[in-house]
mmCIF file of C-alpha atoms and ligand atoms in Angstrom:
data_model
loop_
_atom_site.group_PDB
_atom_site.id
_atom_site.type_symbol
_atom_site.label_atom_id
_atom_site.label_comp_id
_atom_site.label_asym_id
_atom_site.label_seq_id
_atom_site.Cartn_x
_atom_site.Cartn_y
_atom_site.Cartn_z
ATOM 1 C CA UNK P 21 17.427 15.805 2.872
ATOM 2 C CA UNK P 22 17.614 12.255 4.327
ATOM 3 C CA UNK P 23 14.792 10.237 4.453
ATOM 4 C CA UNK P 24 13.919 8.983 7.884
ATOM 5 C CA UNK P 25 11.006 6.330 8.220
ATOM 6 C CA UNK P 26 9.393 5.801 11.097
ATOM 7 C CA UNK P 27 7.662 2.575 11.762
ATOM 8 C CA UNK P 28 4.496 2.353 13.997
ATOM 9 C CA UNK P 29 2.587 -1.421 14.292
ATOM 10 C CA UNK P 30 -1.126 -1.276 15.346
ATOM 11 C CA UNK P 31 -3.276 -2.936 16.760
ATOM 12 C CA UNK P 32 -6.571 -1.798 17.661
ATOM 13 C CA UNK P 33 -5.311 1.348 18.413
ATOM 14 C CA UNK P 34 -8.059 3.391 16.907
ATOM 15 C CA UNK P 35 -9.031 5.194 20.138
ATOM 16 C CA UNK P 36 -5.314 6.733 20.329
ATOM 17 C CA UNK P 37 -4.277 6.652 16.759
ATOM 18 C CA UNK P 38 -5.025 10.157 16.330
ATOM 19 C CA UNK P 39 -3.319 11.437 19.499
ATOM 20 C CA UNK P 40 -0.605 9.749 18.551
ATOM 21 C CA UNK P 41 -0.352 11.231 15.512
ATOM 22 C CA UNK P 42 -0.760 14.626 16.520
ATOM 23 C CA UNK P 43 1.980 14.172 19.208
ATOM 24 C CA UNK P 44 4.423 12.465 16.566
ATOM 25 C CA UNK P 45 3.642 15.587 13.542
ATOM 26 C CA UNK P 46 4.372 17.877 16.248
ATOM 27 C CA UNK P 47 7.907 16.825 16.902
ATOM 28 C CA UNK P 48 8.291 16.006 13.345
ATOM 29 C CA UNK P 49 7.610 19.480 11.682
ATOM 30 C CA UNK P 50 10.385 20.698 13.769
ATOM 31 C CA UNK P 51 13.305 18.324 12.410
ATOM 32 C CA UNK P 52 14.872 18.693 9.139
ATOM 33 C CA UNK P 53 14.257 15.414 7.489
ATOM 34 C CA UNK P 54 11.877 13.744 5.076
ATOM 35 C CA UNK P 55 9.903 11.376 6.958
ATOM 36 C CA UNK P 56 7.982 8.606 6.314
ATOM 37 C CA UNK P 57 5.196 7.464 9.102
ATOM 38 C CA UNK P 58 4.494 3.656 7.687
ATOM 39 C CA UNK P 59 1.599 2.370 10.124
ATOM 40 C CA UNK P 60 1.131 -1.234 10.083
ATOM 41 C CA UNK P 61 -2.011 -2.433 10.893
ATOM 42 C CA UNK P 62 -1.883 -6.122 12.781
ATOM 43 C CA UNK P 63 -5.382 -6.879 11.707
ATOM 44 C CA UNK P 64 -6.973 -5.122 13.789
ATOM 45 C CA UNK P 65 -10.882 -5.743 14.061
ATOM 46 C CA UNK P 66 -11.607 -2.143 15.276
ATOM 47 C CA UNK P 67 -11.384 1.397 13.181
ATOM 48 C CA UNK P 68 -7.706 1.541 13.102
ATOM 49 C CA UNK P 69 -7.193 1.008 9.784
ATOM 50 C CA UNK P 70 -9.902 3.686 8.396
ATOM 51 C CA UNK P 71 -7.859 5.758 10.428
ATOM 52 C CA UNK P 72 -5.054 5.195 9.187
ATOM 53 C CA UNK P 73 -6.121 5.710 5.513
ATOM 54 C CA UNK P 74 -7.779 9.518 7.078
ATOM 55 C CA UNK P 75 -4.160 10.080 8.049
ATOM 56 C CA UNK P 76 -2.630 8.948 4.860
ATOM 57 C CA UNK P 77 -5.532 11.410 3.598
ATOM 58 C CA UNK P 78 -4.331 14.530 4.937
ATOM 59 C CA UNK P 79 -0.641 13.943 4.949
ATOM 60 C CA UNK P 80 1.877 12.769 2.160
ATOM 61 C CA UNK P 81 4.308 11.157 4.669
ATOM 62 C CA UNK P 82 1.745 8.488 5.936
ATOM 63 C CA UNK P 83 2.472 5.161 4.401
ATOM 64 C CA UNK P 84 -0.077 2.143 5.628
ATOM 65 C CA UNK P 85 0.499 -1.718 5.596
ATOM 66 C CA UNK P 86 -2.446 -4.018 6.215
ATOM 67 C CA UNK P 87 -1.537 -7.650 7.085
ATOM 68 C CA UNK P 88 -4.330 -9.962 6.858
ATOM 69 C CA UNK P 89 -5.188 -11.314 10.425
ATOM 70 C CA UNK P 90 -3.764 -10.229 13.797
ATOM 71 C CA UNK P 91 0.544 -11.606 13.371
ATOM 72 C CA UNK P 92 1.736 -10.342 16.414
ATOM 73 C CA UNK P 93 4.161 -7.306 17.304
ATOM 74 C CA UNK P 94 6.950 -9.109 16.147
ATOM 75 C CA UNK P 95 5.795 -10.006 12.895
ATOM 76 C CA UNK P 96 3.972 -6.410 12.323
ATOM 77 C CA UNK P 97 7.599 -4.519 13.220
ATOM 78 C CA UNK P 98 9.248 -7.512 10.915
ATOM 79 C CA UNK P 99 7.031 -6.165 8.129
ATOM 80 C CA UNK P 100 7.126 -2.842 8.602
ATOM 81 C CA UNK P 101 10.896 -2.977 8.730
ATOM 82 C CA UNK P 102 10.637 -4.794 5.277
ATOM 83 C CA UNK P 103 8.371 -2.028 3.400
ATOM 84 C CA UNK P 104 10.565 0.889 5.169
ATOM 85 C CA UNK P 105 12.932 2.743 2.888
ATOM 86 C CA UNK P 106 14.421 5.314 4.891
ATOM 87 C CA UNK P 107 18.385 5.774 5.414
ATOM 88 C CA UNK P 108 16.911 5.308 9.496
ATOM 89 C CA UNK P 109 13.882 3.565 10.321
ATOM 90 C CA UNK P 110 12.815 4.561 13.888
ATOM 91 C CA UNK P 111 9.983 1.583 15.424
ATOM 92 C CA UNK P 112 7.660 3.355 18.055
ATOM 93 C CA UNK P 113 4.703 2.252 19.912
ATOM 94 C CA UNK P 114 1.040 3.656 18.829
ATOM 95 C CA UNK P 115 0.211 4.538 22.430
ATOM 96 C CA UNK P 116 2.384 7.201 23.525
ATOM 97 C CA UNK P 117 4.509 4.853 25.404
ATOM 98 C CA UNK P 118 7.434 5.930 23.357
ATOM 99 C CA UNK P 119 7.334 9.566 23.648
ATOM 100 C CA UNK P 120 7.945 11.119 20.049
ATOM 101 C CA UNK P 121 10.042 14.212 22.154
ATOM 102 C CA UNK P 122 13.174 10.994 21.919
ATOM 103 C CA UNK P 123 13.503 11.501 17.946
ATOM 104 C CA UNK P 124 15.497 14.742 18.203
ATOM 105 C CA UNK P 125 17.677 12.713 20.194
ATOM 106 C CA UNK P 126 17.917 9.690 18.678
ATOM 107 C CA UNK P 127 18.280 11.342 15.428
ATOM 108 C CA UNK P 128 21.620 13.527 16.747
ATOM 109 C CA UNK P 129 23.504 10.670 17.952
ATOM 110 C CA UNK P 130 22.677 9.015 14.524
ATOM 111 C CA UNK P 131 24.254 11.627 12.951
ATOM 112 C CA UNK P 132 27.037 11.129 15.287
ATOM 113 C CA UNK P 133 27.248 7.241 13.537
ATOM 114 C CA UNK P 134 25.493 5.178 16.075
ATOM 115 C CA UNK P 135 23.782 2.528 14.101
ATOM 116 C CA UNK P 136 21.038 1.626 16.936
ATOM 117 C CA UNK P 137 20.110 4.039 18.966
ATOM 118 C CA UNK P 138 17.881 2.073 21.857
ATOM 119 C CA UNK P 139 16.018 3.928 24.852
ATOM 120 C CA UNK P 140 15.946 2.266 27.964
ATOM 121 C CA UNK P 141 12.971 2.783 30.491
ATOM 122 C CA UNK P 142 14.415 4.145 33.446
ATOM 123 C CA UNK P 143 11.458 3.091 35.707
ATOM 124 C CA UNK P 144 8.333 1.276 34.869
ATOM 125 C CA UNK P 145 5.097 3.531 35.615
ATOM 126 C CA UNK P 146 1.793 2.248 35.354
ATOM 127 C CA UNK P 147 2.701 -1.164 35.996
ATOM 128 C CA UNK P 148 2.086 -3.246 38.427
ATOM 129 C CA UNK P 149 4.986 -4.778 40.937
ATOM 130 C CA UNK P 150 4.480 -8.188 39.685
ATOM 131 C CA UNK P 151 5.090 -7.495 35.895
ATOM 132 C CA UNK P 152 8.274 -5.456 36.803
ATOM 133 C CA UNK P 153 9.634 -8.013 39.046
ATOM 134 C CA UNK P 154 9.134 -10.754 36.643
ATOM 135 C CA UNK P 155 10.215 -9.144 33.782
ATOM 136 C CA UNK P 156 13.414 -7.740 36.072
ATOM 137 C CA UNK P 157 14.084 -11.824 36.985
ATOM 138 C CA UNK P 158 13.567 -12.751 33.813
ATOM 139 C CA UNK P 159 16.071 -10.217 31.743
ATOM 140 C CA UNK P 160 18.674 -11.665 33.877
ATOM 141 C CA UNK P 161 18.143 -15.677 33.229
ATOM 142 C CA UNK P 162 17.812 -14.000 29.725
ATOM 143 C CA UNK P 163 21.191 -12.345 30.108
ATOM 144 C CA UNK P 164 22.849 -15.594 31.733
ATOM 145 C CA UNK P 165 21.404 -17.914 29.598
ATOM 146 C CA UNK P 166 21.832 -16.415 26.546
ATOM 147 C CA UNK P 167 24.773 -16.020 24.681
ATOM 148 C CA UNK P 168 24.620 -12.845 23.858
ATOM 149 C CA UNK P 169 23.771 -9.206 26.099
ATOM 150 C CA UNK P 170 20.388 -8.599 26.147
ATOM 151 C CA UNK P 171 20.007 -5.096 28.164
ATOM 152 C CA UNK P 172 17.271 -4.978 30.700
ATOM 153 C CA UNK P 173 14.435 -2.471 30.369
ATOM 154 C CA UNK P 174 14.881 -1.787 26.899
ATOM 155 C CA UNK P 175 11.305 -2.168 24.628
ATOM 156 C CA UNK P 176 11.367 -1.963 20.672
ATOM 157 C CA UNK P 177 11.334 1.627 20.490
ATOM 158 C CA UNK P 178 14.842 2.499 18.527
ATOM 159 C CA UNK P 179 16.434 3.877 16.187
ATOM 160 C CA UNK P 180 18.008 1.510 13.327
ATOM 161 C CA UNK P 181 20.798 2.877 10.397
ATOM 162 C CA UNK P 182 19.767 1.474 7.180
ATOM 163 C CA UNK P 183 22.263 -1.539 7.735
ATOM 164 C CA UNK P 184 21.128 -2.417 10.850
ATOM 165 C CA UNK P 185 17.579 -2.955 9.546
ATOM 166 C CA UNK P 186 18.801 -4.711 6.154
ATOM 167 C CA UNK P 187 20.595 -7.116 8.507
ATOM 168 C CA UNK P 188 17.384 -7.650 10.827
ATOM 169 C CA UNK P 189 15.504 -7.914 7.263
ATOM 170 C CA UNK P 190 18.096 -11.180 6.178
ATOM 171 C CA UNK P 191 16.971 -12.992 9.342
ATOM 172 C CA UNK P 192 13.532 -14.755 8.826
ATOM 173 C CA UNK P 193 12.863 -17.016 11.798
ATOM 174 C CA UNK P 194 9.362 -16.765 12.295
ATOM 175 C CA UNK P 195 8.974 -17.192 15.924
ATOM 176 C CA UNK P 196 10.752 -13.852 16.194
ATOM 177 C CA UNK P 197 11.839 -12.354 19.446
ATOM 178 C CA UNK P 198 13.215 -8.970 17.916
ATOM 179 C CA UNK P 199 14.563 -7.642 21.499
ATOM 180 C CA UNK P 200 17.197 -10.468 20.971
ATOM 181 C CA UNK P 201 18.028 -10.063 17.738
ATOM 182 C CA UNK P 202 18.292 -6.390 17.665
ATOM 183 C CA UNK P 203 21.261 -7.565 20.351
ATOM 184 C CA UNK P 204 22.407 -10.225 17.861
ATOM 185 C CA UNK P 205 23.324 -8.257 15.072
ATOM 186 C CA UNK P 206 25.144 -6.123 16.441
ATOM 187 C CA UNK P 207 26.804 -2.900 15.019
ATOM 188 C CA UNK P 208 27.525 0.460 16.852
ATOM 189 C CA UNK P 209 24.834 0.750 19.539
ATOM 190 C CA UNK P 210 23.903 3.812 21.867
ATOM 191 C CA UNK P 211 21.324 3.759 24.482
ATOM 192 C CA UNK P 212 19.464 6.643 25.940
ATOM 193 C CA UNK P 213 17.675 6.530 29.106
ATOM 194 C CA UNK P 214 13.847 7.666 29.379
ATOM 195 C CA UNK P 215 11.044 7.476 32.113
ATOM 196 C CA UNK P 216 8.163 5.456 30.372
ATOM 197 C CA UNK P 217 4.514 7.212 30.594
ATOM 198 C CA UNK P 218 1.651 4.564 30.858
ATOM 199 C CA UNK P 219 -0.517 3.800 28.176
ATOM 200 C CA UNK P 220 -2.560 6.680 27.045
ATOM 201 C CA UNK P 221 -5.696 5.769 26.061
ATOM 202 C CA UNK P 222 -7.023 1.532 25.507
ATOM 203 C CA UNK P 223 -5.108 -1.119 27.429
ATOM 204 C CA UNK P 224 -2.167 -3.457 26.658
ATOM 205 C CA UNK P 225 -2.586 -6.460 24.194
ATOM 206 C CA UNK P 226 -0.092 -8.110 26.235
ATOM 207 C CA UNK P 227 -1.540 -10.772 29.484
ATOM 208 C CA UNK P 228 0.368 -12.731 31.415
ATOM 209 C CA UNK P 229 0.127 -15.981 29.100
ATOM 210 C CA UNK P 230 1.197 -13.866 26.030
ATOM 211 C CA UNK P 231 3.639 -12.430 28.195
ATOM 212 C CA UNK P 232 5.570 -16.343 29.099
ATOM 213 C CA UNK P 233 5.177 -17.240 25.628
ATOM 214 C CA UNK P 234 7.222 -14.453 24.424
ATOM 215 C CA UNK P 235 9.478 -15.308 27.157
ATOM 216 C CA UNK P 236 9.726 -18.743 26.380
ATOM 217 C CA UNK P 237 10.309 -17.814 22.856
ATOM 218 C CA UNK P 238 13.203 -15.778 24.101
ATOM 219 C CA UNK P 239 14.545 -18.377 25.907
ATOM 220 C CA UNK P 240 14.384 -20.838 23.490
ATOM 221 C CA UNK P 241 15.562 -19.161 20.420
ATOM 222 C CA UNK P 242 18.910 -17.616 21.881
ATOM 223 C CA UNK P 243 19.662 -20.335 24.120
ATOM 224 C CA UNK P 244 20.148 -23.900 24.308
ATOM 225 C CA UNK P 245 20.854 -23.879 27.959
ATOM 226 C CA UNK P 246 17.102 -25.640 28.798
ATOM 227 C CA UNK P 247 18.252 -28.852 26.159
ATOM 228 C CA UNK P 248 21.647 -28.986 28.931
ATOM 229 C CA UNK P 249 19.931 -28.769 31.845
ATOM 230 C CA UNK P 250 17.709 -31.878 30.648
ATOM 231 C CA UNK P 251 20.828 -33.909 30.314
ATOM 232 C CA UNK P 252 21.932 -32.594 33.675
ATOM 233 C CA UNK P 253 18.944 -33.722 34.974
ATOM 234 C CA UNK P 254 19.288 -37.305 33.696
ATOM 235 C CA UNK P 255 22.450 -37.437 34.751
ATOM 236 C CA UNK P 256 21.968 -36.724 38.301
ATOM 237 C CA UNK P 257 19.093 -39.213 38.138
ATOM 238 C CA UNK P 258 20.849 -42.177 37.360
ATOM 239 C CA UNK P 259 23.717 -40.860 39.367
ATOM 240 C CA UNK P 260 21.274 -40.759 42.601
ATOM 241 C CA UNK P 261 19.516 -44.380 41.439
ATOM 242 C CA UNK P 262 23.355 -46.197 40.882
ATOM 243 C CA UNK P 263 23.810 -45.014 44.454
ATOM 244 C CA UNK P 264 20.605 -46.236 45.715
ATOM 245 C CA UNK P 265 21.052 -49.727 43.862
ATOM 246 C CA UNK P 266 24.385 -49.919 45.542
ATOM 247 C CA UNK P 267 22.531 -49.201 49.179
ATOM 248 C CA UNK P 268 20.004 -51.278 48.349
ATOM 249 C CA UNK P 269 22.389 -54.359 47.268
ATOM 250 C CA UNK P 270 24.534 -54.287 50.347
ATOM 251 C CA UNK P 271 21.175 -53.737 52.619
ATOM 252 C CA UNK P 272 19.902 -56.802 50.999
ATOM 253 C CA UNK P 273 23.424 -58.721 51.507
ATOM 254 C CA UNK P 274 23.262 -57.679 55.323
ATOM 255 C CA UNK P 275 20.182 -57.976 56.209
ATOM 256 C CA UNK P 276 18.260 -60.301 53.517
ATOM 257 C CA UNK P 277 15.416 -59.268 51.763
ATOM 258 C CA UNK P 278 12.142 -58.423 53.528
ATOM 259 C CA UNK P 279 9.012 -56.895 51.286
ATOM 260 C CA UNK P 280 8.982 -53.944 51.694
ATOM 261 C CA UNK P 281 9.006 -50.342 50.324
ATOM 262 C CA UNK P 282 6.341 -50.578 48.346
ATOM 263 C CA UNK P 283 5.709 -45.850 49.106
ATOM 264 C CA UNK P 284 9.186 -45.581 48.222
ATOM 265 C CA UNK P 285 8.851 -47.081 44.848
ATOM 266 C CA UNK P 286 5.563 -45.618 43.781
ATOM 267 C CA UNK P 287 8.080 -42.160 44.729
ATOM 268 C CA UNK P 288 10.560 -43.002 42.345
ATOM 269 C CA UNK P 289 8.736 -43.713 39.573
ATOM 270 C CA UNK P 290 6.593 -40.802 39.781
ATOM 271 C CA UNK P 291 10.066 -38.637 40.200
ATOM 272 C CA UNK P 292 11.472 -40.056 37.229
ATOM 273 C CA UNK P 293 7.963 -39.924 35.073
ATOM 274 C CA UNK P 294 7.959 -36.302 35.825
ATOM 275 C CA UNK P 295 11.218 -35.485 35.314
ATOM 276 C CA UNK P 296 10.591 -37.219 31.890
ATOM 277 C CA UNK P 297 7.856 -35.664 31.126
ATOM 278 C CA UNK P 298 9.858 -32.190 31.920
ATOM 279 C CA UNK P 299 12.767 -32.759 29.686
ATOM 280 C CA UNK P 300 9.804 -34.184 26.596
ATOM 281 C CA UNK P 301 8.435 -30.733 27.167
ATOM 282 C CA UNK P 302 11.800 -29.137 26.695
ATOM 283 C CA UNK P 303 12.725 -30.817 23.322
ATOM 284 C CA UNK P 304 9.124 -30.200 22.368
ATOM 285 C CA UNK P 305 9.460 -26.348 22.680
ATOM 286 C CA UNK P 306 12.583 -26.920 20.196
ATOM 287 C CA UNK P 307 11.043 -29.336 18.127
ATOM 288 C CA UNK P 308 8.085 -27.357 17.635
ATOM 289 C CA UNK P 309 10.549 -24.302 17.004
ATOM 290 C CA UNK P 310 12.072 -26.723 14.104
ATOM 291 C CA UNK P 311 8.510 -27.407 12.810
ATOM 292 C CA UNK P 312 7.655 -24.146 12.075
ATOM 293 C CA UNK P 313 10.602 -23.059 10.642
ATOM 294 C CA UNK P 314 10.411 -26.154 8.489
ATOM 295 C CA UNK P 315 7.424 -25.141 6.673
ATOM 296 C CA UNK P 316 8.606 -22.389 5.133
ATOM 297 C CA UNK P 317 5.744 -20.067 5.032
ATOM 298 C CA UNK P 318 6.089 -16.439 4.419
ATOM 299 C CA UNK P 319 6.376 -14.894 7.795
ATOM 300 C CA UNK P 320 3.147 -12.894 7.369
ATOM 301 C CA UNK P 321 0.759 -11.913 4.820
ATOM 302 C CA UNK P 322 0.137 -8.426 3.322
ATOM 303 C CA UNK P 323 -3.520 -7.389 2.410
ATOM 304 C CA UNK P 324 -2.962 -3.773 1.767
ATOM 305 C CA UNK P 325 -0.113 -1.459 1.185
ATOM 306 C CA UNK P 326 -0.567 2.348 0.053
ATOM 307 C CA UNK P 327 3.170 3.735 0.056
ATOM 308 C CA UNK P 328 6.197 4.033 -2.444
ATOM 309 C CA UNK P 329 8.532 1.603 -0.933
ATOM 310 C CA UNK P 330 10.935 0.381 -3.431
ATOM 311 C CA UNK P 331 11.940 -2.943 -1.328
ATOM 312 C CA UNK P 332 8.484 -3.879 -1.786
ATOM 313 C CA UNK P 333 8.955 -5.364 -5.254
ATOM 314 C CA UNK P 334 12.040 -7.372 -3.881
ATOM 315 C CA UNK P 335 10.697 -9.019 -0.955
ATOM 316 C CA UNK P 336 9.645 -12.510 -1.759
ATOM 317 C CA UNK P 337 6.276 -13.312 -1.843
ATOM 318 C CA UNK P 338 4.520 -10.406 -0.965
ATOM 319 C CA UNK P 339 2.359 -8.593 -3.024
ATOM 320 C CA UNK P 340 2.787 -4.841 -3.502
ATOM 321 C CA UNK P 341 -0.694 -2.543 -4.439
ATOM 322 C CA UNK P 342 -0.048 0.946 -4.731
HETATM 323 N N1 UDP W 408 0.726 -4.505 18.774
HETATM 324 C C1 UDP W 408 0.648 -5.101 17.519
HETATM 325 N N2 UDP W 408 0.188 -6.387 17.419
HETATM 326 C C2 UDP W 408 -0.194 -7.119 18.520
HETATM 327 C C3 UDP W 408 -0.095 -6.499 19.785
HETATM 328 C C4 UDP W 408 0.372 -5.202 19.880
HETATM 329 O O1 UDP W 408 0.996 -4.493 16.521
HETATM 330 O O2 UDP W 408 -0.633 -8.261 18.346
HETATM 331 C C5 UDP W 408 1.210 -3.101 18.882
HETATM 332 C C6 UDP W 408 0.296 -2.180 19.653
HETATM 333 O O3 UDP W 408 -0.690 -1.639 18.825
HETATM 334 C C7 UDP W 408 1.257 -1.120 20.171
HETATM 335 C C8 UDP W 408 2.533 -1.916 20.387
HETATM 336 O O4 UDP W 408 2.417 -3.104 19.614
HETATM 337 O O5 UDP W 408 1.486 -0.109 19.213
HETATM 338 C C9 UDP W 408 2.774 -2.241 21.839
HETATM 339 O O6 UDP W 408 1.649 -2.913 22.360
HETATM 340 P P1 UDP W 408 1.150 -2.678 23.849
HETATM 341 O O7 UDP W 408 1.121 -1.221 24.164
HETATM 342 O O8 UDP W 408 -0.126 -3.421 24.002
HETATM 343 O O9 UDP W 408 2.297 -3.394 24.669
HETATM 344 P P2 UDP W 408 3.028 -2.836 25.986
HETATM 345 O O10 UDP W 408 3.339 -1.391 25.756
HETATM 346 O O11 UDP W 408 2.058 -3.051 27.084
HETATM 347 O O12 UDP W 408 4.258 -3.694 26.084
HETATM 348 MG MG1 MG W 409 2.148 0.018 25.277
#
């Protein structure tokens, strides 16, 4: 039988945990695989991780990962993707978002040889008409931006062949925005088209700031398109001031050279100091992106890990308790 894993990052999720659970074993009893539910626990300061250990408890499939402190989505799915030894790893939400009723189907077309199966929400319930707008707006400066296709509407929740997640496992940047890598790496992709439920029980970890950083991220780790339009900028700048000198010289030449225009300066300067400070804030995004890939630290820390995963022992740096 092939081993399917599937890969669920938590974060104070205890209120649905169970439900979740319930919901996934339900679908899962009925396929003919051996699965492996890995839950990764983001820090979470609530009871999701005794939880988790009452569901590893009662069933030999349940794998949990404990990172030390709260690392994100990006970094939880990076780890769980690490510890995950299945021939497929599937990623799903912990809050019913990603309804488990999918894996049948995403299962069949991997058997078919799609190497990432992806479902796309078809419309976005439970949200409100700001965050859909934005994030509509913003998947296509994404799309033109970036070099590479990043489909609209399409979350985390997949399905990934075994070399599909060993490829996502080689790449380490640590300001991670997994939506565009999943794109990046290509292989044989599939996408299947579902109506996303709202939350069931808690509320979203995800505000408005967390929201633009992730988007910034995005933006700033698949595209270098912000670094051009700072030169652009400049350039039209001194384009528009040569042409004003010029004015300026022949106004003087024609009509001498009263005092005046004192508003007019005071303008210019504060264009250009903002403008300035604009394109400083764009290389500092990138800079800052530099920095933290410079340091070299391990993407995220591991405090606990009850499973059998053999990639555990190769992964560098992190410790392995069974
Ligand atoms: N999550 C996580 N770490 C975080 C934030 C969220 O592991 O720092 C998990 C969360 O527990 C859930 C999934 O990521 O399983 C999606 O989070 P959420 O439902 O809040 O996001 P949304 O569905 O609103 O995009
Ligand atoms: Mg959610």
């Amino acid at each position: 039988m092939k081993e399917v894993s599937i890969v669920v990052p938590c974060y104070n999720e205890a209120k649905g945990l169970q439900f979740f659970y319930n919901a996934l074993n339900e679908i899962l009893t009925t396929l003919p695989y051996r699965f492996h539910i890995l839950f990764v626990n983001d820090g979470s300061s609530d009871r999701t991780w005794e939880i988790m250990e009452e569901l590893r408890a009662g069933d030999p499939r349940v794998e949990t990962l404990s990172l030390s402190r709260n690392f994100g989505k990006e970094l939880a799915m990076l780890a769980g993707l690490d510890y995950a030894d299945g021939a497929a790893v599937i990623i799903m939400d912990a809050d019913l978002q990603d309804p488990p009723d999918l894996i049948p189907r995403m299962l069949a077309l991997w058997e078919q040889g799609w190497q990432d199966v992806y479902a796309r929400r078809r419309e976005r319930r439970g949200e409100s008409w700001l965050k859909r707008h934005s994030a509509g707006l913003y998947y296509r400066l994404l799309r033109r931006a970036a070099n590479i296709d990043i489909p609209a509407n399409v979350g985390d929740f997949r399905l990934l062949d075994r070399q599909a997640v060993d490829a996502l496992c080689r790449l380490r940047e640590r300001k991670r925005y997994t939506k565009g890598l999943f794109s990046w790496i290509g292989f044989r992709k599939k996408e299947i088209v579902f109506d996303r439920p709202p939350r069931a029980v808690g509320k979203t970890k995800w505000n408005y700031l967390k929201l633009c950083g992730l988007a910034l991220d995005g933006l700033s780790s698949f595209s270098e398109l912000p670094l051009r339009l700072a030169s652009v900028f400049g350039l039209i700048c001194s384009a528009t001031a040569f042409l004003y000198m010029l004015f300026i010289f022949v106004r003087t030449l024609l009509y001498g050279d009263p005092v005046a225009g004192y508003p007019s300066l005071v303008c210019i300067i504060l264009f250009i100091g903002g403008i300035q400070l604009i394109v400083l804030g764009i290389m500092g995004e990138y800079i800052g992106r530099i920095y933290s890939e410079a340091k070299h630290r391990p993407d995220y820390i591991i405090s606990a890990y009850h499973g059998a995963s053999e990639i555990a022992d190769n992964v560098a740096g992190k410790e392995r308790q069974a």
